Protein backbone atom coordinates (compact mmCIF):
# COMPACT_ATOMS: atom_id res chain seq x y z
CA UNK A 1 2.71 19.04 -64.23
CA UNK A 2 3.13 18.64 -60.70
CA UNK A 3 2.85 14.72 -59.44
CA UNK A 4 -0.30 14.93 -57.11
CA UNK A 5 2.01 12.99 -54.41
CA UNK A 6 5.08 14.91 -55.15
CA UNK A 7 5.57 17.75 -51.55
CA UNK A 8 5.61 21.13 -52.08
CA UNK A 9 8.09 22.06 -50.42
CA UNK A 10 12.24 21.68 -52.02
CA UNK A 11 13.69 18.34 -50.87
CA UNK A 12 16.23 19.08 -48.15
CA UNK A 13 19.90 19.02 -48.87
CA UNK A 14 21.65 16.25 -47.74
CA UNK A 15 24.08 16.47 -44.45
CA UNK A 16 27.51 17.55 -45.12
CA UNK A 17 29.98 14.49 -44.88
CA UNK A 18 33.35 14.00 -43.98
CA UNK A 19 35.10 11.93 -46.93
CA UNK A 20 35.37 8.26 -46.98
CA UNK A 21 39.00 8.24 -45.94
CA UNK A 22 38.33 10.77 -42.79
CA UNK A 23 35.07 8.31 -41.55
CA UNK A 24 37.60 5.26 -41.93
CA UNK A 25 40.32 6.99 -39.98
CA UNK A 26 37.66 7.86 -36.72
CA UNK A 27 36.59 4.02 -37.08
CA UNK A 28 39.88 2.66 -36.78
CA UNK A 29 40.58 5.76 -33.63
CA UNK A 30 36.93 4.64 -32.08
CA UNK A 31 37.65 1.14 -32.56
CA UNK A 32 41.45 1.04 -30.71
CA UNK A 33 39.78 3.45 -28.00
CA UNK A 34 36.93 0.65 -26.95
CA UNK A 35 39.72 -1.90 -27.29
CA UNK A 36 41.74 -0.09 -24.48
CA UNK A 37 38.74 0.77 -22.61
CA UNK A 38 37.74 -2.92 -22.85
CA UNK A 39 41.80 -4.40 -21.80
CA UNK A 40 40.93 -1.56 -18.56
CA UNK A 41 37.65 -3.02 -17.46
CA UNK A 42 39.37 -5.84 -17.75
CA UNK A 43 42.03 -5.37 -14.94
CA UNK A 44 44.25 -4.67 -17.55
CA UNK A 45 46.83 -1.67 -16.70
CA UNK A 46 48.36 0.55 -19.08
CA UNK A 47 52.06 0.28 -19.66
CA UNK A 48 54.28 2.74 -16.78
CA UNK A 49 56.16 5.47 -18.12
CA UNK A 50 59.80 5.17 -19.03
CA UNK A 51 62.07 5.76 -16.33
CA UNK A 52 64.12 8.76 -16.54
CA UNK A 53 67.46 9.14 -18.44
CA UNK A 54 70.70 9.53 -16.38
CA UNK A 55 72.51 12.82 -16.18
CA UNK A 56 75.50 11.76 -18.09
CA UNK A 57 76.77 15.43 -19.01
CA UNK A 58 77.52 18.13 -17.34
CA UNK A 59 79.68 21.46 -17.37
CA UNK A 60 80.53 24.00 -15.23
CA UNK A 61 82.64 27.68 -16.30
CA UNK A 62 85.31 28.36 -13.49
CA UNK A 63 88.72 31.50 -14.58
CA UNK A 64 88.45 31.37 -18.56
CA UNK A 65 87.87 28.46 -19.17
CA UNK A 66 84.72 26.26 -19.86
CA UNK A 67 85.00 22.49 -18.92
CA UNK A 68 82.37 20.03 -20.47
CA UNK A 69 82.11 15.95 -19.33
CA UNK A 70 80.45 13.21 -20.69
CA UNK A 71 80.70 9.49 -20.13
CA UNK A 72 80.65 7.51 -23.38
CA UNK A 73 79.93 3.80 -24.75
CA UNK A 74 79.81 2.52 -20.20
CA UNK A 75 78.39 -0.76 -20.63
CA UNK A 76 78.21 -3.19 -17.45
CA UNK A 77 81.13 -1.11 -15.37
CA UNK A 78 82.78 0.68 -17.37
CA UNK A 79 83.54 3.53 -20.36
CA UNK A 80 85.02 6.32 -21.37
CA UNK A 81 84.87 9.70 -19.80
CA UNK A 82 85.66 12.72 -21.78
CA UNK A 83 86.17 16.19 -20.86
CA UNK A 84 86.30 19.59 -23.23
CA UNK A 85 88.73 22.53 -21.85
CA UNK A 86 87.67 25.67 -23.71
CA UNK A 87 89.09 28.97 -23.13
CA UNK A 88 86.52 31.46 -23.17
CA UNK A 89 88.57 34.30 -24.98
CA UNK A 90 90.91 33.79 -28.49
CA UNK A 91 94.20 33.58 -28.48
CA UNK A 92 94.30 30.61 -24.92
CA UNK A 93 95.80 27.77 -24.89
CA UNK A 94 95.45 25.00 -22.04
CA UNK A 95 99.20 23.12 -20.35
CA UNK A 96 100.23 20.14 -21.25
CA UNK A 97 98.75 17.17 -18.84
CA UNK A 98 102.56 16.12 -18.36
CA UNK A 99 102.91 19.81 -16.73
CA UNK A 100 104.37 18.62 -13.43
CA UNK A 101 101.98 19.86 -10.81
CA UNK A 102 103.69 23.28 -9.98
CA UNK A 103 104.51 24.18 -12.95
CA UNK A 104 107.71 25.03 -15.01
CA UNK A 105 109.42 27.87 -12.29
CA UNK A 106 106.34 28.16 -10.91
CA UNK A 107 104.54 28.14 -14.06
CA UNK A 108 101.46 27.07 -15.03
CA UNK A 109 99.24 24.01 -14.20
CA UNK A 110 98.85 21.02 -15.92
CA UNK A 111 95.60 19.58 -17.09
CA UNK A 112 93.68 17.06 -14.87
CA UNK A 113 91.24 14.56 -15.11
CA UNK A 114 91.44 12.35 -12.07
CA UNK A 115 88.32 9.96 -10.89
CA UNK A 116 88.32 9.57 -7.15
CA UNK A 117 86.19 7.41 -5.17
CA UNK A 118 84.11 4.73 -6.55
CA UNK A 119 85.39 5.26 -9.75
CA UNK A 120 88.51 4.00 -11.07
CA UNK A 121 91.27 4.41 -14.21
CA UNK A 122 90.60 2.15 -16.24
CA UNK A 123 93.44 2.99 -19.04
CA UNK A 124 95.65 5.59 -20.27
CA UNK A 125 94.27 9.32 -20.95
CA UNK A 126 94.60 10.57 -24.28
CA UNK A 127 94.38 14.02 -25.80
CA UNK A 128 93.10 15.18 -29.22
CA UNK A 129 95.71 17.69 -29.53
CA UNK A 130 99.41 18.02 -29.68
CA UNK A 131 101.62 19.03 -27.40
CA UNK A 132 104.05 21.85 -28.29
CA UNK A 133 106.89 24.04 -26.43
CA UNK A 134 106.56 28.23 -25.83
CA UNK A 135 108.76 30.56 -23.67
CA UNK A 136 107.08 32.59 -21.31
CA UNK A 137 108.89 35.79 -20.31
CA UNK A 138 111.06 35.79 -17.41
CA UNK A 139 110.53 31.28 -17.20
CA UNK A 140 114.24 29.99 -19.13
CA UNK A 141 112.84 26.81 -19.37
CA UNK A 142 110.65 25.76 -22.48
CA UNK A 143 106.84 25.13 -21.08
CA UNK A 144 104.89 22.21 -22.63
CA UNK A 145 101.43 23.73 -23.91
CA UNK A 146 98.64 22.47 -26.42
CA UNK A 147 97.05 24.45 -29.81
CA UNK A 148 94.82 27.98 -28.54
CA UNK A 149 91.52 26.71 -28.06
CA UNK A 150 89.70 23.88 -27.47
CA UNK A 151 91.11 20.55 -26.32
CA UNK A 152 89.63 17.28 -25.24
CA UNK A 153 90.73 14.86 -22.95
CA UNK A 154 90.02 11.15 -23.14
CA UNK A 155 89.70 8.72 -19.96
CA UNK A 156 88.84 5.09 -20.13
CA UNK A 157 86.92 4.41 -16.30
CA UNK A 158 85.19 1.82 -14.19
CA UNK A 159 83.16 1.70 -11.71
CA UNK A 160 84.34 -0.25 -8.28
CA UNK A 161 81.01 0.02 -6.52
CA UNK A 162 77.88 1.21 -6.39
CA UNK A 163 78.22 4.59 -4.57
CA UNK A 164 79.24 7.89 -4.36
CA UNK A 165 82.70 9.27 -6.66
CA UNK A 166 84.11 12.78 -8.30
CA UNK A 167 85.92 13.47 -10.95
CA UNK A 168 88.94 15.66 -10.06
CA UNK A 169 89.27 18.93 -13.05
CA UNK A 170 92.58 21.10 -12.70
CA UNK A 171 94.04 23.43 -15.51
CA UNK A 172 94.98 26.86 -16.09
CA UNK A 173 94.63 29.32 -19.29
CA UNK A 174 97.17 31.31 -21.16
CA UNK A 175 97.94 34.02 -23.65
CA UNK A 176 101.59 34.99 -24.29
CA UNK A 177 100.17 37.78 -24.65
CA UNK A 178 97.31 38.78 -22.73
CA UNK A 179 98.71 37.11 -18.98
CA UNK A 180 97.25 34.04 -17.90
CA UNK A 181 93.92 33.35 -15.12
CA UNK A 182 93.94 32.15 -12.07
CA UNK A 183 94.40 28.77 -12.05
CA UNK A 184 91.93 25.66 -10.86
CA UNK A 185 93.22 22.89 -9.01
CA UNK A 186 91.15 19.46 -7.88
CA UNK A 187 87.30 21.20 -8.67
CA UNK A 188 85.13 18.42 -7.84
CA UNK A 189 82.28 17.47 -10.11
CA UNK A 190 80.30 14.43 -8.02
CA UNK A 191 79.70 11.38 -9.79
CA UNK A 192 76.98 8.25 -8.94
CA UNK A 193 77.32 4.68 -9.55
CA UNK A 194 74.81 2.43 -8.97
CA UNK A 195 72.82 -0.88 -10.97
CA UNK A 196 71.40 1.17 -13.46
CA UNK A 197 74.73 2.61 -14.48
CA UNK A 198 76.34 5.66 -14.05
CA UNK A 199 75.46 9.56 -13.76
CA UNK A 200 76.50 13.34 -12.82
CA UNK A 201 75.42 14.32 -9.72
CA UNK A 202 75.32 18.37 -8.31
CA UNK A 203 78.92 19.48 -8.39
């Protein structure tokens, strides 16, 4: 027999509940939101967003070569300027930094990285590839070049004062079978020096 006080309606199903771990996470999130609201109500402002990072890399492509510039290990007012020259096509080489500015018998253009303005050279330039000598048709003297492919030049630099500076880039690429590209001379890349550090500007 049914108990006289029992309802004739079936017992309702319990409401769905979140797992205990999920409820705990919600509780912590709610507590954090309340704490934040409490601080804001007391006049406490939220932390400002981080300042944008200065542009310490840039690149351009001109006359068959992509040049990528970056600044490494910048501390206080000094660091290292890194320039990587990458010919667009296989089989092309760049000329040595020691090549005369007018080339050899008018052939070639030295690879050059030269800071001017509020940035000065602070040490010896180094190159990650060895120099080799080749002969070029029509030129009696051997020409100093780097092996075919990319070449990276590093140069210690320092800021002499806050303000505008430039890095002047020069190079030419050549192939023993395809000929040479038009040389690039004094291609300027802008730099800015400030109390916050050094960054590249608009070339």
